[in-house]
mmCIF file of C-alpha atoms (C1' of nucleotides) in Angstrom:
data_model
loop_
_atom_site.group_PDB
_atom_site.id
_atom_site.type_symbol
_atom_site.label_atom_id
_atom_site.label_comp_id
_atom_site.label_asym_id
_atom_site.label_seq_id
_atom_site.Cartn_x
_atom_site.Cartn_y
_atom_site.Cartn_z
ATOM 1 C CA MET A 197 144.863 104.737 85.534
ATOM 2 C CA GLY A 198 147.442 106.852 87.626
ATOM 3 C CA ALA A 199 149.119 107.239 84.848
ATOM 4 C CA PRO A 200 149.419 111.414 84.250
ATOM 5 C CA SER A 201 147.790 112.123 80.764
ATOM 6 C CA ALA A 202 148.731 114.742 79.370
ATOM 7 C CA THR A 203 145.578 113.567 76.969
ATOM 8 C CA LEU A 204 143.223 114.405 78.957
ATOM 9 C CA ASP A 205 145.239 117.196 80.870
ATOM 10 C CA ALA A 206 144.946 118.879 77.119
ATOM 11 C CA THR A 207 141.261 117.869 76.461
ATOM 12 C CA PHE A 208 139.862 119.252 80.244
ATOM 13 C CA PHE A 209 142.000 122.572 79.090
ATOM 14 C CA ALA A 210 140.353 122.479 76.229
ATOM 15 C CA LEU A 211 136.975 122.263 78.026
ATOM 16 C CA SER A 212 137.555 124.523 80.467
ATOM 17 C CA ASP A 213 136.602 127.614 78.116
ATOM 18 C CA PRO A 214 133.391 128.646 77.499
ATOM 19 C CA GLN A 215 134.036 130.398 74.415
ATOM 20 C CA ARG A 216 135.740 127.149 73.126
ATOM 21 C CA ARG A 217 132.656 125.279 74.394
ATOM 22 C CA GLY A 218 130.746 127.499 72.540
ATOM 23 C CA ILE A 219 132.881 126.302 69.238
ATOM 24 C CA LEU A 220 132.251 122.628 70.280
ATOM 25 C CA GLU A 221 128.717 123.220 70.014
ATOM 26 C CA ARG A 222 128.674 125.063 66.998
ATOM 27 C CA LEU A 223 130.687 122.487 64.682
ATOM 28 C CA GLY A 224 128.326 120.276 66.455
ATOM 29 C CA ARG A 225 125.630 121.687 64.099
ATOM 30 C CA GLY A 226 128.327 121.390 61.513
ATOM 31 C CA THR A 227 131.478 122.308 60.039
ATOM 32 C CA ALA A 228 132.455 126.390 59.848
ATOM 33 C CA THR A 229 135.234 128.566 58.481
ATOM 34 C CA LEU A 230 137.134 130.138 61.323
ATOM 35 C CA SER A 231 135.063 133.306 60.087
ATOM 36 C CA GLN A 232 132.332 131.825 60.475
ATOM 37 C CA LEU A 233 133.333 130.571 64.217
ATOM 38 C CA ALA A 234 134.771 134.345 65.293
ATOM 39 C CA GLY A 235 131.519 136.345 63.579
ATOM 40 C CA PRO A 236 129.114 135.253 66.798
ATOM 41 C CA SER A 237 131.898 135.297 68.927
ATOM 42 C CA GLY A 238 133.304 138.543 68.771
ATOM 43 C CA LEU A 239 136.575 137.647 68.764
ATOM 44 C CA THR A 240 139.267 138.300 65.831
ATOM 45 C CA LEU A 241 140.373 136.193 63.379
ATOM 46 C CA ASN A 242 143.674 135.511 65.710
ATOM 47 C CA GLY A 243 141.863 134.748 68.918
ATOM 48 C CA ILE A 244 139.026 132.066 66.945
ATOM 49 C CA LYS A 245 142.038 131.061 65.332
ATOM 50 C CA LYS A 246 144.356 130.144 68.403
ATOM 51 C CA HIS A 247 141.148 128.139 70.406
ATOM 52 C CA VAL A 248 140.754 126.039 66.977
ATOM 53 C CA GLY A 249 144.671 125.438 68.005
ATOM 54 C CA ILE A 250 144.184 124.438 71.195
ATOM 55 C CA LEU A 251 140.789 122.831 70.320
ATOM 56 C CA GLU A 252 142.953 121.172 67.918
ATOM 57 C CA PHE A 253 145.749 120.245 69.573
ATOM 58 C CA ALA A 254 143.630 118.168 72.512
ATOM 59 C CA GLY A 255 141.866 116.055 68.873
ATOM 60 C CA LEU A 256 138.632 117.114 69.849
ATOM 61 C CA VAL A 257 138.386 119.225 66.345
ATOM 62 C CA GLN A 258 140.371 118.705 62.962
ATOM 63 C CA THR A 259 141.146 121.499 60.261
ATOM 64 C CA GLU A 260 141.872 121.489 56.970
ATOM 65 C CA LYS A 261 142.659 124.089 54.775
ATOM 66 C CA VAL A 262 140.466 123.424 51.424
ATOM 67 C CA GLY A 263 140.469 126.716 49.175
ATOM 68 C CA ARG A 264 141.705 129.797 51.023
ATOM 69 C CA VAL A 265 139.007 128.573 53.597
ATOM 70 C CA ARG A 266 140.105 126.393 56.821
ATOM 71 C CA GLU A 267 136.884 124.245 56.975
ATOM 72 C CA CYS A 268 136.522 122.847 60.528
ATOM 73 C CA ARG A 269 134.785 119.598 61.900
ATOM 74 C CA LEU A 270 134.862 117.875 65.338
ATOM 75 C CA GLY A 271 137.533 115.894 66.229
ATOM 76 C CA PRO A 272 136.736 112.250 66.686
ATOM 77 C CA ALA A 273 134.437 111.340 69.673
ATOM 78 C CA THR A 274 137.056 108.644 71.673
ATOM 79 C CA THR A 275 138.744 112.241 72.788
ATOM 80 C CA LEU A 276 135.691 113.897 74.684
ATOM 81 C CA GLY A 277 134.924 109.389 75.499
ATOM 82 C CA GLU A 278 138.313 109.543 77.872
ATOM 83 C CA ALA A 279 137.900 112.720 79.208
ATOM 84 C CA GLY A 280 134.076 110.981 79.828
ATOM 85 C CA GLU A 281 135.830 107.584 81.283
ATOM 86 C CA TRP A 282 137.484 109.403 83.859
ATOM 87 C CA ILE A 283 134.904 111.879 84.882
ATOM 88 C CA GLU A 284 133.087 108.461 85.354
ATOM 89 C CA THR A 285 135.569 106.055 86.799
ATOM 90 C CA HIS A 286 136.270 108.828 89.911
ATOM 91 C CA ARG A 287 132.078 109.791 90.109
ATOM 92 C CA ARG A 288 131.625 105.887 91.127
ATOM 93 C CA THR A 289 134.039 105.936 93.704
ATOM 94 C CA TRP A 290 133.156 108.563 94.869
ATOM 95 C CA GLU A 291 129.890 108.297 95.847
ATOM 96 C CA GLY A 292 131.217 104.678 96.763
ATOM 97 C CA ARG A 293 132.489 106.944 99.202
ATOM 98 C CA LEU A 294 129.853 108.850 100.293
ATOM 99 C CA ASP A 295 127.886 105.345 100.972
ATOM 100 C CA ARG A 296 130.531 105.027 103.147
ATOM 101 C CA PHE A 297 130.388 107.843 105.288
ATOM 102 C CA GLU A 298 126.700 107.655 105.168
ATOM 103 C CA ARG A 299 126.647 104.480 106.726
ATOM 104 C CA PHE A 300 129.949 105.973 109.159
ATOM 105 C CA VAL A 301 127.223 108.405 110.399
ATOM 106 C CA GLU A 302 124.584 106.239 110.774
ATOM 107 C CA GLY A 303 126.431 103.720 112.990
ATOM 108 C CA ALA A 304 127.709 106.389 114.841
ATOM 109 C CA GLU A 305 124.318 107.813 116.360
ATOM 110 C CA MET B 116 122.580 125.001 77.743
ATOM 111 C CA GLY B 117 124.714 127.538 75.890
ATOM 112 C CA ALA B 118 124.310 129.865 78.796
ATOM 113 C CA PRO B 119 128.157 130.113 79.640
ATOM 114 C CA SER B 120 129.304 128.438 82.916
ATOM 115 C CA ALA B 121 130.902 129.644 85.459
ATOM 116 C CA THR B 122 130.982 126.126 86.606
ATOM 117 C CA LEU B 123 131.975 123.974 84.426
ATOM 118 C CA ASP B 124 134.840 126.722 83.892
ATOM 119 C CA ALA B 125 135.663 126.274 86.645
ATOM 120 C CA THR B 126 135.368 122.105 87.124
ATOM 121 C CA PHE B 127 137.413 121.311 83.698
ATOM 122 C CA PHE B 128 139.622 123.385 84.463
ATOM 123 C CA ALA B 129 140.805 122.525 87.628
ATOM 124 C CA LEU B 130 140.894 118.338 86.315
ATOM 125 C CA SER B 131 143.250 119.936 83.883
ATOM 126 C CA ASP B 132 146.064 119.297 85.778
ATOM 127 C CA PRO B 133 147.234 115.840 86.599
ATOM 128 C CA GLN B 134 148.141 116.891 90.341
ATOM 129 C CA ARG B 135 145.431 117.443 90.996
ATOM 130 C CA ARG B 136 143.460 114.870 89.683
ATOM 131 C CA GLY B 137 146.176 112.939 91.189
ATOM 132 C CA ILE B 138 144.862 115.365 95.021
ATOM 133 C CA LEU B 139 141.521 113.990 94.103
ATOM 134 C CA GLU B 140 142.068 110.459 93.486
ATOM 135 C CA ARG B 141 144.055 110.012 96.437
ATOM 136 C CA LEU B 142 141.016 111.587 98.582
ATOM 137 C CA GLY B 143 138.824 108.820 96.611
ATOM 138 C CA ARG B 144 140.390 106.749 99.652
ATOM 139 C CA GLY B 145 139.907 108.773 102.242
ATOM 140 C CA THR B 146 141.004 111.919 103.701
ATOM 141 C CA ALA B 147 143.866 113.150 103.957
ATOM 142 C CA THR B 148 146.163 116.966 105.145
ATOM 143 C CA LEU B 149 147.921 119.163 103.672
ATOM 144 C CA SER B 150 151.264 117.531 104.680
ATOM 145 C CA GLN B 151 149.678 114.372 103.666
ATOM 146 C CA LEU B 152 149.033 115.613 100.243
ATOM 147 C CA ALA B 153 152.230 117.314 99.321
ATOM 148 C CA GLY B 154 154.785 113.883 101.393
ATOM 149 C CA PRO B 155 154.252 111.957 97.567
ATOM 150 C CA SER B 156 153.356 115.396 95.593
ATOM 151 C CA GLY B 157 157.276 116.332 95.985
ATOM 152 C CA LEU B 158 155.616 120.327 96.007
ATOM 153 C CA THR B 159 155.389 122.008 98.901
ATOM 154 C CA LEU B 160 152.695 123.408 101.414
ATOM 155 C CA ASN B 161 151.940 126.060 99.606
ATOM 156 C CA GLY B 162 151.940 124.389 96.586
ATOM 157 C CA ILE B 163 149.399 121.476 97.623
ATOM 158 C CA LYS B 164 147.075 124.568 98.813
ATOM 159 C CA LYS B 165 147.240 126.065 95.979
ATOM 160 C CA HIS B 166 145.761 123.107 93.987
ATOM 161 C CA VAL B 167 143.490 122.731 97.303
ATOM 162 C CA GLY B 168 142.460 125.757 96.641
ATOM 163 C CA ILE B 169 141.551 125.575 93.210
ATOM 164 C CA LEU B 170 139.229 122.396 93.608
ATOM 165 C CA GLU B 171 138.101 123.561 96.848
ATOM 166 C CA PHE B 172 136.719 127.045 94.422
ATOM 167 C CA ALA B 173 135.397 124.454 92.028
ATOM 168 C CA GLY B 174 133.634 123.013 94.641
ATOM 169 C CA LEU B 175 135.599 119.225 94.215
ATOM 170 C CA VAL B 176 136.299 119.009 97.461
ATOM 171 C CA GLN B 177 135.795 120.239 100.747
ATOM 172 C CA THR B 178 138.545 121.524 103.713
ATOM 173 C CA GLU B 179 137.630 122.053 107.649
ATOM 174 C CA LYS B 180 140.236 123.200 110.049
ATOM 175 C CA VAL B 181 140.334 121.064 112.891
ATOM 176 C CA GLY B 182 142.979 121.801 115.502
ATOM 177 C CA ARG B 183 146.219 122.505 113.583
ATOM 178 C CA VAL B 184 145.829 120.316 110.657
ATOM 179 C CA ARG B 185 143.457 121.104 107.636
ATOM 180 C CA GLU B 186 141.337 118.434 106.542
ATOM 181 C CA CYS B 187 140.240 117.881 103.210
ATOM 182 C CA ARG B 188 137.671 115.766 101.453
ATOM 183 C CA LEU B 189 135.600 115.104 97.920
ATOM 184 C CA GLY B 190 133.522 117.620 97.596
ATOM 185 C CA PRO B 191 129.728 116.903 96.583
ATOM 186 C CA ALA B 192 129.675 114.165 94.028
ATOM 187 C CA THR B 193 127.454 116.285 92.037
ATOM 188 C CA THR B 194 129.998 119.145 90.761
ATOM 189 C CA LEU B 195 131.962 116.281 89.507
ATOM 190 C CA GLY B 196 128.175 114.852 87.183
ATOM 191 C CA GLU B 197 127.078 117.982 86.104
ATOM 192 C CA ALA B 198 130.366 118.090 84.133
ATOM 193 C CA GLY B 199 130.030 114.427 83.171
ATOM 194 C CA GLU B 200 126.097 115.321 82.178
ATOM 195 C CA TRP B 201 128.252 118.135 79.577
ATOM 196 C CA ILE B 202 130.745 115.726 78.071
ATOM 197 C CA GLU B 203 127.746 112.738 77.362
ATOM 198 C CA THR B 204 125.654 115.385 75.985
ATOM 199 C CA HIS B 205 128.068 116.687 74.058
ATOM 200 C CA ARG B 206 129.486 112.878 73.363
ATOM 201 C CA ARG B 207 126.030 111.640 72.091
ATOM 202 C CA THR B 208 125.708 114.875 69.055
ATOM 203 C CA TRP B 209 129.561 113.783 68.704
ATOM 204 C CA GLU B 210 127.745 110.248 67.659
ATOM 205 C CA GLY B 211 125.152 111.659 65.649
ATOM 206 C CA ARG B 212 127.177 113.796 64.062
ATOM 207 C CA LEU B 213 129.434 110.850 62.908
ATOM 208 C CA ASP B 214 125.835 108.788 62.230
ATOM 209 C CA ARG B 215 125.068 111.711 59.454
ATOM 210 C CA PHE B 216 128.411 111.817 57.781
ATOM 211 C CA GLU B 217 128.991 107.893 57.461
ATOM 212 C CA ARG B 218 125.339 108.539 55.679
ATOM 213 C CA PHE B 219 126.735 110.863 53.885
ATOM 214 C CA VAL B 220 129.537 108.648 52.662
ATOM 215 C CA GLU B 221 127.539 105.768 51.380
ATOM 216 C CA GLY B 222 124.728 108.502 49.430
ATOM 217 C CA ALA B 223 127.224 109.629 47.884
ATOM 218 C CA GLU B 224 129.195 106.593 46.608
ATOM 219 C "C1'" DC C 48 156.513 127.703 129.037
ATOM 220 C "C1'" DC C 49 158.691 126.032 125.556
ATOM 221 C "C1'" DG C 50 159.774 123.582 121.294
ATOM 222 C "C1'" DA C 51 158.726 121.360 117.584
ATOM 223 C "C1'" DT C 52 154.560 121.196 113.894
ATOM 224 C "C1'" DG C 53 150.972 121.888 110.743
ATOM 225 C "C1'" DG C 54 148.990 126.126 108.328
ATOM 226 C "C1'" DT C 55 149.216 131.102 106.525
ATOM 227 C "C1'" DG C 56 150.066 134.937 104.249
ATOM 228 C "C1'" DC C 57 153.144 137.165 100.980
ATOM 229 C "C1'" DA C 58 156.107 138.555 97.645
ATOM 230 C "C1'" DC C 59 158.349 137.078 94.204
ATOM 231 C "C1'" DC C 60 159.483 134.902 89.621
ATOM 232 C "C1'" DC C 61 159.017 132.598 85.674
ATOM 233 C "C1'" DA C 62 155.633 130.640 81.970
ATOM 234 C "C1'" DT C 63 151.769 130.177 79.643
ATOM 235 C "C1'" DC C 64 146.995 132.291 78.124
ATOM 236 C "C1'" DG C 65 143.749 135.265 76.450
ATOM 237 C "C1'" DG C 66 143.352 138.465 72.853
ATOM 238 C "C1'" DT C 67 145.057 142.125 70.345
ATOM 239 C "C1'" DG C 68 147.148 145.409 66.181
ATOM 240 C "C1'" DC C 69 149.415 144.610 62.252
ATOM 241 C "C1'" DA C 70 152.052 143.006 57.811
ATOM 242 C "C1'" DC C 71 151.879 139.419 54.851
ATOM 243 C "C1'" DT C 72 149.964 135.822 51.392
ATOM 244 C "C1'" DA C 73 146.510 132.993 48.832
ATOM 245 C "C1'" DT C 74 142.645 132.473 46.467
ATOM 246 C "C1'" DA C 75 138.539 133.504 44.727
ATOM 247 C "C1'" DC C 76 136.314 136.488 41.482
ATOM 248 C "C1'" DA C 77 134.986 140.413 38.334
ATOM 249 C "C1'" DT D 107 145.066 142.241 35.347
ATOM 250 C "C1'" DG D 108 143.015 144.168 40.259
ATOM 251 C "C1'" DT D 109 140.610 144.316 44.229
ATOM 252 C "C1'" DA D 110 138.387 142.118 47.885
ATOM 253 C "C1'" DT D 111 138.045 138.228 50.327
ATOM 254 C "C1'" DA D 112 139.970 134.942 54.164
ATOM 255 C "C1'" DG D 113 143.682 133.051 56.798
ATOM 256 C "C1'" DT D 114 148.977 133.114 58.506
ATOM 257 C "C1'" DG D 115 153.413 134.869 60.844
ATOM 258 C "C1'" DC D 116 154.505 137.700 64.505
ATOM 259 C "C1'" DA D 117 155.422 140.535 68.109
ATOM 260 C "C1'" DC D 118 153.586 142.802 71.583
ATOM 261 C "C1'" DC D 119 150.320 143.256 75.925
ATOM 262 C "C1'" DG D 120 147.838 142.311 80.322
ATOM 263 C "C1'" DA D 121 146.579 138.744 83.224
ATOM 264 C "C1'" DT D 122 147.073 134.716 85.499
ATOM 265 C "C1'" DG D 123 148.793 129.718 86.687
ATOM 266 C "C1'" DG D 124 152.135 127.194 88.940
ATOM 267 C "C1'" DG D 125 155.381 127.474 92.103
ATOM 268 C "C1'" DT D 126 158.993 129.050 95.030
ATOM 269 C "C1'" DG D 127 160.670 130.558 100.416
ATOM 270 C "C1'" DC D 128 160.500 133.239 104.110
ATOM 271 C "C1'" DA D 129 158.409 135.209 108.368
ATOM 272 C "C1'" DC D 130 154.706 134.349 111.044
ATOM 273 C "C1'" DC D 131 150.775 132.304 113.457
ATOM 274 C "C1'" DA D 132 148.206 128.524 116.300
ATOM 275 C "C1'" DT D 133 148.332 123.831 118.383
ATOM 276 C "C1'" DC D 134 149.756 119.724 120.021
ATOM 277 C "C1'" DG D 135 153.375 117.720 123.083
ATOM 278 C "C1'" DG D 136 156.318 117.213 127.152
#
DNA sequence: CCGATGGTGCACCCATCGGTGCACTATACA
DNA sequence: TGTATAGTGCACCGATGGGTGCACCATCGG
C-alpha cells in the first residue's frame, strides 16, 4: 500500500482543479467536443485542451478524433475507483485512530 | 454539487503527492514531530514543513507546538470524507453512463 | 549559563502549471 | 473551388510548487 503510485498522483492531481472536475461532470452527462467543453468555461480551446490532456493522462477521460472534431468521453471507472479505494482505506484507519484517541481521553479522566 | 469547492481543491491537491500521502500513512500510526517525519523521507526539515503546511491547509492534519517540538496528528476525518463523497457520487454516474452505453451497444446490434 | 536540539523565516533555485496568442492544418459545407 | 469551422503546435508569460541552504530563535539538558 505504501508503494508510491504514479496513478494516484495523476488522478488526485487531475481532480484538484475545479475546471477539470467541471469537465468530468459535464462528460458525465454525455460526450462532448473540445469546443463544447470550452464554450461554458470561458477558456480558450488551448486551455481546455491542456485540461483534457491532464485528465486523459490520468485515465479519467478518453478522446478520439472523429472527422475534424475530438470527441471526449469518460474513461474506465477503475481509475476513479483506485483513488476512492485509497481514501476509503485511510478513512477507516483515520476513524480507528479517533476511536483510540477517545478511549484514551476517557481513560485519562 | 457543481459549486467550485476550494476544500476539494486543497484536499485533492494535498493527496496528489506521494510524499504527502506517506506523511498521512505515517500519522495514521500515531502522532509525530517534524523531525520524525523528515527522518525516513530523506527531505529537509524545511521540505517537510512545507508538505505539512499543505496538508494542514487542506485540513488533513493538525499541528500543535508543544515545547520546542511541533506535534502533528491527523485532522478531522470529515475532510477526507468530503473528497471520498465526491468520488463516490461521480463513480456512480460514471457507471450509470457505462450502463447506458452498453444498452446502446446491445440495442444497436 | 552554555551547548545541543527542534523549528522557523527568508531568499533563492529550477520545473511545472494555468493560460494566452498566433500561425497552421484538416475537415465540412456550399 | 473557396471559406468557415475545429483542432493542433509552438512559444510565451506570470504564478506557483518542490526543494534547498543559511541565519536565527526557543527550548531542553547539563
